[in-house]
RNA sequence: GCACCCAUAGCUCAGCUGGAUAGAGCGUUGCCCUCCGAAGGCAAAGGUCGUGAGUUCGAAUCUCGCUGGGUGCACCA
């Protein structure tokens, strides 16, 4: 059980003994660490109900608690201000909690959820290079993914490639003009691969903007692309085979990036994978009477009477009969329900797509595929440049994700050289370390912002080794490991926890691991983890400053120090692990 | 026009199921290495929480108005 829950139960019990609701006993971490470790504000809420003034109620609770506890858990129970109940834990109790935490590979974090979850994030487009805009969905999605797994969920992650719209009709039609005789475009395509048709990322990257531009100015060309799109969506075998080749080269490329970022997907499905089920879903929707014709398109009305805003209908098929992303997203819901029976499907995308998901969720519910409450959209804010506008390169162009990351790596390497790390490490090790630090800088920098808010990207701040940054966290981790290995060399082993004043603040932070992780999971808020880990690291640095572990003469005290920093190391390592951040050997 | 989100220290941001002196990082100003990694630590200065009202014993937090930003409002994803 989590610490605040345990304490809330104890205090809640005292409230009950006094004839008041147990819920009033909710205990939270104190706002005033100078006065208490934890606090309960319930006496003020319960005063009216009890017909007493808040301090009287608080006194009753404190009396009941003292009688029950006899100084075992609480070294101090006091009343302050209008009726705050302040709790201070005994060092024995702290030590006991730490012992339990240190013996558990999950550091006391219970499995708080057991849901089957499908999480959809990333959403790279086939045939287009990843750009900076893909950073947030990958990082946030992956952090939430890892957090849910750690919380006990059975998670299936899907990258959900974008590859079913007009852009792909454009590309295929262009290939058809280039290779009119290819088997991909013949009537009786039998599934063979045409090696003469060369598909590489470079070719696609050059082709797409060119053809896209052409379609803007040339109606006939655009019409050809649209027709090709329609045939593709209708299941044209050769087109789909060619599209599959676009997918293959794109996936190979995206995989390089996700591997580098230590992000791994269970599924590499995309919009095009909805094709086999489009008719089935269409017929189902039709049978349910959900589809109607409107202005030439086929729509599903999802507005409700009690809506306080206008919710436009979902466009099932547009007036050209083409599927769009509402179509594929709805079919994907059907497939995920069929294949995984999830308790929840979570989508991580730009918050601007909130309305789109609202429509899809309502439609999925109307179709009886899954209850709307089981569908969740996590919308993140924009990554902005120094000017407060969406991040662009200096000349106003869109920066590729590769370029963006290289920039961060260069900056990290520069810093590492300043401190002479390149003289201590081989070129290979140095490169790996720079990569690891750059990834941490990027991930921690991004994730330490609340997901929903837009934020300003400042490379110097992200890569700085000072302040609330990834490298600062890694540095704390590296220092601990360094001390631990020196201790091990000297044969100093960890012993039992003996909490004295030097360790108290750190101990208190550590035993709140499960509380913080749990809060972060429930709120889908990686920034809570960042904040918490930063506090842990600061508490550690502060502790470390005031004592000398290897030189400590009292051996019991020394061995308790080792136990303490071992636990700290685990908290930092596992905590950072939830954000997808690793700690290097040296830095 | 309708709806949603945001406005907190010089800068970047937390806090928002109402509660005690509103927090952090950066920056600024002082200190602290004969000692395990000072990429560290300690301390100080810095805020009428956009604005006006309301609810409440108590409001950064809840409600309403206003101002100033952002976003979305059927066939692009």
PDB file of C-alpha atoms (C1' of nucleotides) in Angstrom, chain A residues 31 39-41 43-44 58 78-86, chain B residues 19-20:
ATOM      1  CA  UNK A  31       3.206  21.932   2.547  1.00  0.00           C
ATOM      2  CA  UNK A  39      -0.708  16.814   7.183  1.00  0.00           C
ATOM      3  CA  UNK A  40      -4.425  16.247   7.384  1.00  0.00           C
ATOM      4  CA  UNK A  41      -6.877  19.068   6.742  1.00  0.00           C
ATOM      5  CA  UNK A  43     -10.662  18.646  10.956  1.00  0.00           C
ATOM      6  CA  UNK A  44     -11.543  21.927   9.303  1.00  0.00           C
ATOM      7  CA  UNK A  58      -8.289  18.351  15.500  1.00  0.00           C
ATOM      8  CA  UNK A  78       0.265  18.462  16.599  1.00  0.00           C
ATOM      9  CA  UNK A  79      -2.305  21.041  15.686  1.00  0.00           C
ATOM     10  CA  UNK A  80      -1.451  24.247  13.965  1.00  0.00           C
ATOM     11  CA  UNK A  81      -3.184  27.270  12.521  1.00  0.00           C
ATOM     12  CA  UNK A  82      -6.952  26.988  12.075  1.00  0.00           C
ATOM     13  CA  UNK A  83      -6.918  23.206  12.538  1.00  0.00           C
ATOM     14  CA  UNK A  84      -4.219  21.498  10.559  1.00  0.00           C
ATOM     15  CA  UNK A  85      -3.180  18.151  11.970  1.00  0.00           C
ATOM     16  CA  UNK A  86       0.546  17.788  11.542  1.00  0.00           C
TER      17      UNK A  86
ATOM     18  C1'   G B  19      -6.740  25.471   3.533  1.00  0.00           C
ATOM     19  C1'   A B  20      -0.959  27.570   7.245  1.00  0.00           C
TER      20        A B  20
END
